[in-house]
Amino acid sequence: MTRRRLLSIALGVAAVVAVALIVGAEPFVRGFAAVSPGAIVAAMLLTALSTAAAATRWHAVAGGLGLRLEWTAAVAAYYRSQFLNSVVPGGVVGDVHRAYRHGRESGDMALAIRAVATERIAGQVVQFALMAAVLASLGLTSSLSGMAVVVGAILIVAGIASAVAVATARGRRVLRRELAVLRRVFSDPRRTLVVGGSSVVVVGSLAATFVVACLATGVQASIPDLVALALVALAAASLPLNIGGWGPREATAASAFALVGLGAEAGVAASTAFGVLSLIAVAPGAVVLLADRIAAARSAVPGTVHEEVSA
């Protein structure tokens, strides 16, 4: 295990422990207890929609890079990827596995890795843009106006970090190389529209799932406010410093809910319910992973294909 992954796990554990020390165990228990059959059905339907949209985005990016990728295979691979991201510390193992499998199947590992990285980054750009737009639309008189300031500060820091990254000659070379790759993908307006539109569907579906978790745990707030809070929590969850998605999401939800007067405990309970619902909703990925293992085992048995044909 690399130092980076160890650091990711350590920070995720530290975040969860810190939140538990502040709010206690009761909000976590309440979040688990709030998971009902109705909430599970809603989460699975929303996750199916977001997975199909994410697979569409990946399919479009891969096509722009000249890689062959069947849409149905992309959906199955994305379910498997989400399941692995949810159960393996770090939150990116599933994406690495997805890129590796596609690279091995397509014969171009470098482009396959770029395709996965590009579609994920495109999704995060849309996610942050939607979060900023929703917070801005609520106006300065909203109880969430303080969150707009926080998000603005985060975006400024990100901009400064990006500027520092390209300040060196090596950074500029890397940027030019990656921009050349991106032009291959986004030079087609229709493909750009597909990537952007599917990303909006992904973010919207995830936010709706978080709202379901909020309602299940009894959070009393307007739907627009819940959507804004969901987008802030999801932005934190996208950081690769977690344990299967847990850690920064709970800390951010606790802070955001407390900031708007809903209470840190309510934020932790809603985030916990969301985490449980999300894990259940990506369970089809475990089926895909099991099917892969069975297929690999059967192909490794001498004479299996001959016996099947004879039968």
mmCIF file of C-alpha atoms in Angstrom:
data_model
loop_
_atom_site.group_PDB
_atom_site.id
_atom_site.type_symbol
_atom_site.label_atom_id
_atom_site.label_comp_id
_atom_site.label_asym_id
_atom_site.label_seq_id
_atom_site.Cartn_x
_atom_site.Cartn_y
_atom_site.Cartn_z
ATOM 1 C CA MET A 1 0.000 0.000 0.000
ATOM 2 C CA THR A 2 1.431 3.381 -1.041
ATOM 3 C CA ARG A 3 2.024 6.271 1.314
ATOM 4 C CA ARG A 4 -0.606 8.267 -0.530
ATOM 5 C CA ARG A 5 -3.271 5.633 0.119
ATOM 6 C CA LEU A 6 -2.191 5.318 3.731
ATOM 7 C CA LEU A 7 -2.501 9.093 4.104
ATOM 8 C CA SER A 8 -5.946 8.999 2.486
ATOM 9 C CA ILE A 9 -7.119 6.294 4.892
ATOM 10 C CA ALA A 10 -5.609 8.083 7.895
ATOM 11 C CA LEU A 11 -7.290 11.392 7.011
ATOM 12 C CA GLY A 12 -10.629 9.660 6.410
ATOM 13 C CA VAL A 13 -10.450 7.867 9.750
ATOM 14 C CA ALA A 14 -9.383 11.068 11.483
ATOM 15 C CA ALA A 15 -12.341 12.969 10.029
ATOM 16 C CA VAL A 16 -14.869 10.344 11.136
ATOM 17 C CA VAL A 17 -13.329 10.073 14.613
ATOM 18 C CA ALA A 18 -13.262 13.858 15.010
ATOM 19 C CA VAL A 19 -16.930 14.143 14.025
ATOM 20 C CA ALA A 20 -17.891 11.303 16.386
ATOM 21 C CA LEU A 21 -16.033 12.954 19.259
ATOM 22 C CA ILE A 22 -17.884 16.223 18.656
ATOM 23 C CA VAL A 23 -21.448 15.006 18.001
ATOM 24 C CA GLY A 24 -21.352 11.565 19.630
ATOM 25 C CA ALA A 25 -22.548 8.242 18.251
ATOM 26 C CA GLU A 26 -26.295 9.003 18.291
ATOM 27 C CA PRO A 27 -26.424 10.829 14.904
ATOM 28 C CA PHE A 28 -24.658 7.906 13.232
ATOM 29 C CA VAL A 29 -27.105 5.451 14.790
ATOM 30 C CA ARG A 30 -30.028 7.650 13.734
ATOM 31 C CA GLY A 31 -28.717 7.720 10.178
ATOM 32 C CA PHE A 32 -28.516 3.928 10.015
ATOM 33 C CA ALA A 33 -31.970 3.527 11.567
ATOM 34 C CA ALA A 34 -33.536 5.941 9.072
ATOM 35 C CA VAL A 35 -32.797 3.656 6.119
ATOM 36 C CA SER A 36 -36.240 2.372 5.122
ATOM 37 C CA PRO A 37 -37.401 0.174 2.200
ATOM 38 C CA GLY A 38 -38.879 3.235 0.481
ATOM 39 C CA ALA A 39 -35.632 5.169 0.797
ATOM 40 C CA ILE A 40 -33.677 2.173 -0.531
ATOM 41 C CA VAL A 41 -35.920 1.874 -3.607
ATOM 42 C CA ALA A 42 -35.583 5.597 -4.306
ATOM 43 C CA ALA A 43 -31.797 5.444 -3.899
ATOM 44 C CA MET A 44 -31.467 2.425 -6.205
ATOM 45 C CA LEU A 45 -33.558 4.086 -8.920
ATOM 46 C CA LEU A 46 -31.614 7.332 -8.662
ATOM 47 C CA THR A 47 -28.304 5.458 -8.663
ATOM 48 C CA ALA A 48 -29.353 3.496 -11.750
ATOM 49 C CA LEU A 49 -30.027 6.820 -13.479
ATOM 50 C CA SER A 50 -26.729 8.356 -12.367
ATOM 51 C CA THR A 51 -24.787 5.219 -13.343
ATOM 52 C CA ALA A 52 -26.312 5.173 -16.818
ATOM 53 C CA ALA A 53 -25.488 8.866 -17.224
ATOM 54 C CA ALA A 54 -21.913 8.400 -15.976
ATOM 55 C CA ALA A 55 -21.437 5.466 -18.364
ATOM 56 C CA THR A 56 -22.731 7.670 -21.189
ATOM 57 C CA ARG A 57 -20.157 10.328 -20.273
ATOM 58 C CA TRP A 58 -17.347 7.750 -20.230
ATOM 59 C CA HIS A 59 -18.558 6.282 -23.524
ATOM 60 C CA ALA A 60 -18.499 9.738 -25.142
ATOM 61 C CA VAL A 61 -15.014 10.593 -23.855
ATOM 62 C CA ALA A 62 -13.601 7.211 -24.877
ATOM 63 C CA GLY A 63 -15.110 7.624 -28.345
ATOM 64 C CA GLY A 64 -13.507 11.058 -28.653
ATOM 65 C CA LEU A 65 -10.131 9.468 -27.933
ATOM 66 C CA GLY A 66 -10.721 6.777 -30.526
ATOM 67 C CA LEU A 67 -11.306 3.944 -28.061
ATOM 68 C CA ARG A 68 -13.996 1.331 -28.558
ATOM 69 C CA LEU A 69 -16.364 0.980 -25.599
ATOM 70 C CA GLU A 70 -19.798 -0.607 -25.685
ATOM 71 C CA TRP A 71 -22.361 1.351 -23.672
ATOM 72 C CA THR A 72 -23.789 -1.696 -21.903
ATOM 73 C CA ALA A 73 -20.270 -2.784 -20.930
ATOM 74 C CA ALA A 74 -19.628 0.754 -19.681
ATOM 75 C CA VAL A 75 -22.714 0.604 -17.424
ATOM 76 C CA ALA A 76 -21.633 -2.725 -15.909
ATOM 77 C CA ALA A 77 -18.056 -1.494 -15.451
ATOM 78 C CA TYR A 78 -19.277 1.713 -13.831
ATOM 79 C CA TYR A 79 -21.400 -0.213 -11.329
ATOM 80 C CA ARG A 80 -18.375 -2.360 -10.488
ATOM 81 C CA SER A 81 -16.226 0.758 -10.172
ATOM 82 C CA GLN A 82 -18.676 2.465 -7.811
ATOM 83 C CA PHE A 83 -18.908 -0.629 -5.631
ATOM 84 C CA LEU A 84 -15.128 -0.865 -5.329
ATOM 85 C CA ASN A 85 -14.888 2.866 -4.577
ATOM 86 C CA SER A 86 -17.426 2.364 -1.789
ATOM 87 C CA VAL A 87 -15.769 -0.579 -0.057
ATOM 88 C CA VAL A 88 -12.051 0.076 -0.624
ATOM 89 C CA PRO A 89 -10.347 2.983 1.196
ATOM 90 C CA GLY A 90 -9.306 5.933 -0.935
ATOM 91 C CA GLY A 91 -12.377 6.224 -3.129
ATOM 92 C CA VAL A 92 -10.506 5.797 -6.440
ATOM 93 C CA VAL A 93 -9.624 2.092 -6.599
ATOM 94 C CA GLY A 94 -12.720 1.362 -8.680
ATOM 95 C CA ASP A 95 -11.756 3.995 -11.240
ATOM 96 C CA VAL A 96 -8.202 2.655 -11.442
ATOM 97 C CA HIS A 97 -9.572 -0.859 -11.951
ATOM 98 C CA ARG A 98 -12.016 0.398 -14.603
ATOM 99 C CA ALA A 99 -9.233 2.161 -16.509
ATOM 100 C CA TYR A 100 -6.961 -0.889 -16.281
ATOM 101 C CA ARG A 101 -9.629 -3.278 -17.555
ATOM 102 C CA HIS A 102 -10.560 -0.989 -20.433
ATOM 103 C CA GLY A 103 -6.903 -0.439 -21.306
ATOM 104 C CA ARG A 104 -6.262 -4.167 -21.421
ATOM 105 C CA GLU A 105 -9.343 -4.767 -23.560
ATOM 106 C CA SER A 106 -8.713 -1.849 -25.929
ATOM 107 C CA GLY A 107 -4.969 -2.363 -26.241
ATOM 108 C CA ASP A 108 -4.125 1.234 -25.301
ATOM 109 C CA MET A 109 -3.584 1.581 -21.567
ATOM 110 C CA ALA A 110 -2.455 5.233 -21.676
ATOM 111 C CA LEU A 111 -5.554 6.435 -23.540
ATOM 112 C CA ALA A 112 -7.856 4.312 -21.389
ATOM 113 C CA ILE A 113 -6.432 5.927 -18.253
ATOM 114 C CA ARG A 114 -6.857 9.377 -19.813
ATOM 115 C CA ALA A 115 -10.454 8.576 -20.739
ATOM 116 C CA VAL A 116 -11.370 7.685 -17.151
ATOM 117 C CA ALA A 117 -9.463 10.646 -15.716
ATOM 118 C CA THR A 118 -11.033 13.046 -18.222
ATOM 119 C CA GLU A 119 -14.608 11.928 -17.650
ATOM 120 C CA ARG A 120 -14.204 12.060 -13.866
ATOM 121 C CA ILE A 121 -12.609 15.519 -13.946
ATOM 122 C CA ALA A 122 -15.326 16.759 -16.316
ATOM 123 C CA GLY A 123 -17.921 15.497 -13.866
ATOM 124 C CA GLN A 124 -16.261 17.274 -10.944
ATOM 125 C CA VAL A 125 -16.020 20.539 -12.878
ATOM 126 C CA VAL A 126 -19.755 20.383 -13.598
ATOM 127 C CA GLN A 127 -20.423 19.423 -9.964
ATOM 128 C CA PHE A 128 -18.585 22.463 -8.580
ATOM 129 C CA ALA A 129 -20.161 24.737 -11.186
ATOM 130 C CA LEU A 130 -23.651 23.545 -10.236
ATOM 131 C CA MET A 131 -22.891 23.960 -6.547
ATOM 132 C CA ALA A 132 -21.733 27.539 -7.078
ATOM 133 C CA ALA A 133 -24.740 28.301 -9.301
ATOM 134 C CA VAL A 134 -27.272 26.896 -6.827
ATOM 135 C CA LEU A 135 -25.745 28.760 -3.895
ATOM 136 C CA ALA A 136 -25.614 31.988 -5.908
ATOM 137 C CA SER A 137 -29.241 31.581 -6.998
ATOM 138 C CA LEU A 138 -30.394 31.476 -3.370
ATOM 139 C CA GLY A 139 -29.155 35.010 -2.863
ATOM 140 C CA LEU A 140 -27.466 36.824 0.012
ATOM 141 C CA THR A 141 -30.643 36.783 2.097
ATOM 142 C CA SER A 142 -30.718 32.989 2.213
ATOM 143 C CA SER A 143 -29.661 31.133 5.341
ATOM 144 C CA LEU A 144 -27.073 29.473 3.101
ATOM 145 C CA SER A 145 -25.386 32.726 2.090
ATOM 146 C CA GLY A 146 -22.497 31.892 4.425
ATOM 147 C CA MET A 147 -21.865 28.711 2.461
ATOM 148 C CA ALA A 148 -21.519 30.772 -0.725
ATOM 149 C CA VAL A 149 -18.634 32.626 0.902
ATOM 150 C CA VAL A 150 -17.004 29.344 1.908
ATOM 151 C CA VAL A 151 -17.369 27.910 -1.602
ATOM 152 C CA GLY A 152 -16.012 31.119 -3.095
ATOM 153 C CA ALA A 153 -12.952 30.845 -0.875
ATOM 154 C CA ILE A 154 -12.472 27.206 -1.919
ATOM 155 C CA LEU A 155 -12.651 28.150 -5.602
ATOM 156 C CA ILE A 156 -10.119 30.956 -5.094
ATOM 157 C CA VAL A 157 -7.713 28.572 -3.368
ATOM 158 C CA ALA A 158 -8.183 26.035 -6.163
ATOM 159 C CA GLY A 159 -7.468 28.732 -8.734
ATOM 160 C CA ILE A 160 -4.280 29.774 -6.938
ATOM 161 C CA ALA A 161 -3.173 26.134 -6.683
ATOM 162 C CA SER A 162 -3.774 25.661 -10.417
ATOM 163 C CA ALA A 163 -1.770 28.798 -11.206
ATOM 164 C CA VAL A 164 1.127 27.565 -9.071
ATOM 165 C CA ALA A 165 1.005 24.160 -10.794
ATOM 166 C CA VAL A 166 1.539 25.702 -14.247
ATOM 167 C CA ALA A 167 4.126 28.235 -13.081
ATOM 168 C CA THR A 168 6.994 25.839 -13.864
ATOM 169 C CA ALA A 169 8.163 24.806 -17.324
ATOM 170 C CA ARG A 170 7.336 21.173 -16.581
ATOM 171 C CA GLY A 171 3.847 22.138 -15.421
ATOM 172 C CA ARG A 172 3.244 24.082 -18.625
ATOM 173 C CA ARG A 173 4.429 21.146 -20.753
ATOM 174 C CA VAL A 174 2.078 18.781 -18.970
ATOM 175 C CA LEU A 175 -0.771 21.282 -19.341
ATOM 176 C CA ARG A 176 -0.160 21.693 -23.079
ATOM 177 C CA ARG A 177 -0.047 17.924 -23.552
ATOM 178 C CA GLU A 178 -3.279 17.350 -21.650
ATOM 179 C CA LEU A 179 -5.047 20.243 -23.397
ATOM 180 C CA ALA A 180 -4.131 18.663 -26.743
ATOM 181 C CA VAL A 181 -5.801 15.449 -25.574
ATOM 182 C CA LEU A 182 -8.866 17.353 -24.348
ATOM 183 C CA ARG A 183 -9.234 19.080 -27.722
ATOM 184 C CA ARG A 184 -9.654 15.657 -29.296
ATOM 185 C CA VAL A 185 -12.576 15.014 -26.991
ATOM 186 C CA PHE A 186 -14.295 18.386 -26.832
ATOM 187 C CA SER A 187 -13.730 19.682 -30.368
ATOM 188 C CA ASP A 188 -17.091 18.113 -31.274
ATOM 189 C CA PRO A 189 -19.897 20.286 -29.799
ATOM 190 C CA ARG A 190 -22.276 17.330 -29.680
ATOM 191 C CA ARG A 191 -19.848 15.260 -27.643
ATOM 192 C CA THR A 192 -19.271 18.210 -25.323
ATOM 193 C CA LEU A 193 -23.032 18.513 -24.857
ATOM 194 C CA VAL A 194 -23.308 14.802 -24.051
ATOM 195 C CA VAL A 195 -20.499 14.989 -21.487
ATOM 196 C CA GLY A 196 -21.918 18.123 -19.875
ATOM 197 C CA GLY A 197 -25.528 16.943 -19.926
ATOM 198 C CA SER A 198 -24.761 13.510 -18.526
ATOM 199 C CA SER A 199 -22.669 15.116 -15.774
ATOM 200 C CA VAL A 200 -25.636 17.286 -14.786
ATOM 201 C CA VAL A 201 -27.791 14.145 -14.551
ATOM 202 C CA VAL A 202 -25.163 12.413 -12.396
ATOM 203 C CA VAL A 203 -24.885 15.330 -9.973
ATOM 204 C CA GLY A 204 -28.651 15.825 -9.885
ATOM 205 C CA SER A 205 -29.269 12.165 -9.108
ATOM 206 C CA LEU A 206 -26.675 12.107 -6.326
ATOM 207 C CA ALA A 207 -28.068 15.311 -4.831
ATOM 208 C CA ALA A 208 -31.578 13.848 -4.976
ATOM 209 C CA THR A 209 -30.331 10.764 -3.119
ATOM 210 C CA PHE A 210 -28.868 12.997 -0.411
ATOM 211 C CA VAL A 211 -32.193 14.841 -0.171
ATOM 212 C CA VAL A 212 -33.923 11.453 0.272
ATOM 213 C CA ALA A 213 -31.506 10.757 3.139
ATOM 214 C CA CYS A 214 -32.302 14.163 4.664
ATOM 215 C CA LEU A 215 -36.036 13.542 4.502
ATOM 216 C CA ALA A 216 -35.611 10.017 5.905
ATOM 217 C CA THR A 217 -33.759 11.382 8.936
ATOM 218 C CA GLY A 218 -36.378 14.079 9.504
ATOM 219 C CA VAL A 219 -34.436 17.201 8.496
ATOM 220 C CA GLN A 220 -36.807 20.165 8.421
ATOM 221 C CA ALA A 221 -35.753 22.481 5.573
ATOM 222 C CA SER A 222 -36.905 23.577 2.146
ATOM 223 C CA ILE A 223 -35.983 21.397 -0.846
ATOM 224 C CA PRO A 224 -33.800 24.148 -2.443
ATOM 225 C CA ASP A 225 -31.826 24.464 0.796
ATOM 226 C CA LEU A 226 -31.460 20.691 1.052
ATOM 227 C CA VAL A 227 -30.217 20.518 -2.540
ATOM 228 C CA ALA A 228 -27.625 23.205 -1.838
ATOM 229 C CA LEU A 229 -26.469 21.402 1.311
ATOM 230 C CA ALA A 230 -26.330 18.146 -0.636
ATOM 231 C CA LEU A 231 -24.095 19.691 -3.301
ATOM 232 C CA VAL A 232 -21.700 21.014 -0.650
ATOM 233 C CA ALA A 233 -21.498 17.613 1.089
ATOM 234 C CA LEU A 234 -21.031 15.814 -2.227
ATOM 235 C CA ALA A 235 -18.211 18.166 -3.196
ATOM 236 C CA ALA A 236 -16.387 17.135 -0.028
ATOM 237 C CA ALA A 237 -17.125 13.465 -0.748
ATOM 238 C CA SER A 238 -15.365 13.790 -4.126
ATOM 239 C CA LEU A 239 -12.037 14.366 -2.362
ATOM 240 C CA PRO A 240 -9.864 11.213 -2.539
ATOM 241 C CA LEU A 241 -9.238 11.398 1.222
ATOM 242 C CA ASN A 242 -11.859 9.075 2.581
ATOM 243 C CA ILE A 243 -12.820 5.539 3.550
ATOM 244 C CA GLY A 244 -15.259 4.416 0.897
ATOM 245 C CA GLY A 245 -16.668 7.954 0.760
ATOM 246 C CA TRP A 246 -16.791 8.412 4.546
ATOM 247 C CA GLY A 247 -14.846 11.143 6.305
ATOM 248 C CA PRO A 248 -14.817 14.603 4.682
ATOM 249 C CA ARG A 249 -18.491 14.198 3.735
ATOM 250 C CA GLU A 250 -19.596 13.807 7.363
ATOM 251 C CA ALA A 251 -17.335 16.628 8.562
ATOM 252 C CA THR A 252 -18.582 18.972 5.845
ATOM 253 C CA ALA A 253 -22.233 18.023 6.340
ATOM 254 C CA ALA A 254 -21.909 18.625 10.087
ATOM 255 C CA SER A 255 -20.340 22.042 9.493
ATOM 256 C CA ALA A 256 -22.785 23.082 6.769
ATOM 257 C CA PHE A 257 -25.892 22.013 8.661
ATOM 258 C CA ALA A 258 -24.638 23.729 11.811
ATOM 259 C CA LEU A 259 -23.886 26.904 9.864
ATOM 260 C CA VAL A 260 -27.473 27.204 8.615
ATOM 261 C CA GLY A 261 -29.012 26.406 11.993
ATOM 262 C CA LEU A 262 -30.082 22.811 11.368
ATOM 263 C CA GLY A 263 -27.535 21.373 13.774
ATOM 264 C CA ALA A 264 -24.371 19.379 13.200
ATOM 265 C CA GLU A 265 -26.120 16.223 14.434
ATOM 266 C CA ALA A 266 -28.719 16.491 11.644
ATOM 267 C CA GLY A 267 -25.953 16.803 9.066
ATOM 268 C CA VAL A 268 -24.126 13.740 10.353
ATOM 269 C CA ALA A 269 -27.345 11.683 10.481
ATOM 270 C CA ALA A 270 -28.271 12.666 6.904
ATOM 271 C CA SER A 271 -24.742 11.979 5.638
ATOM 272 C CA THR A 272 -24.723 8.594 7.377
ATOM 273 C CA ALA A 273 -28.067 7.632 5.838
ATOM 274 C CA PHE A 274 -26.759 8.756 2.451
ATOM 275 C CA GLY A 275 -23.651 6.608 2.858
ATOM 276 C CA VAL A 276 -25.684 3.518 3.712
ATOM 277 C CA LEU A 277 -28.179 4.110 0.902
ATOM 278 C CA SER A 278 -25.364 4.671 -1.598
ATOM 279 C CA LEU A 279 -23.623 1.447 -0.605
ATOM 280 C CA ILE A 280 -26.840 -0.546 -0.994
ATOM 281 C CA ALA A 281 -27.599 1.149 -4.323
ATOM 282 C CA VAL A 282 -24.247 0.173 -5.881
ATOM 283 C CA ALA A 283 -24.629 -3.472 -4.790
ATOM 284 C CA PRO A 284 -25.190 -4.516 -8.449
ATOM 285 C CA GLY A 285 -21.487 -3.752 -8.845
ATOM 286 C CA ALA A 286 -20.730 -6.649 -6.513
ATOM 287 C CA VAL A 287 -22.749 -8.919 -8.821
ATOM 288 C CA VAL A 288 -20.713 -7.688 -11.808
ATOM 289 C CA LEU A 289 -17.481 -8.297 -9.890
ATOM 290 C CA LEU A 290 -18.603 -11.802 -8.920
ATOM 291 C CA ALA A 291 -19.598 -12.572 -12.515
ATOM 292 C CA ASP A 292 -16.152 -11.445 -13.671
ATOM 293 C CA ARG A 293 -14.481 -13.748 -11.165
ATOM 294 C CA ILE A 294 -16.651 -16.715 -12.194
ATOM 295 C CA ALA A 295 -15.969 -16.078 -15.889
ATOM 296 C CA ALA A 296 -12.225 -15.812 -15.248
ATOM 297 C CA ALA A 297 -12.222 -19.011 -13.197
ATOM 298 C CA ARG A 298 -14.161 -20.937 -15.831
ATOM 299 C CA SER A 299 -11.905 -19.741 -18.644
ATOM 300 C CA ALA A 300 -8.887 -20.904 -16.654
ATOM 301 C CA VAL A 301 -10.206 -24.497 -16.419
ATOM 302 C CA PRO A 302 -8.730 -26.645 -19.235
ATOM 303 C CA GLY A 303 -11.353 -28.144 -21.533
ATOM 304 C CA THR A 304 -14.203 -25.976 -20.225
ATOM 305 C CA VAL A 305 -15.027 -24.456 -23.594
ATOM 306 C CA HIS A 306 -14.826 -27.834 -25.350
ATOM 307 C CA GLU A 307 -17.109 -29.471 -22.789
ATOM 308 C CA GLU A 308 -19.670 -26.670 -23.074
ATOM 309 C CA VAL A 309 -19.718 -26.919 -26.862
ATOM 310 C CA SER A 310 -20.076 -30.703 -26.696
ATOM 311 C CA ALA A 311 -22.967 -30.398 -24.243
#
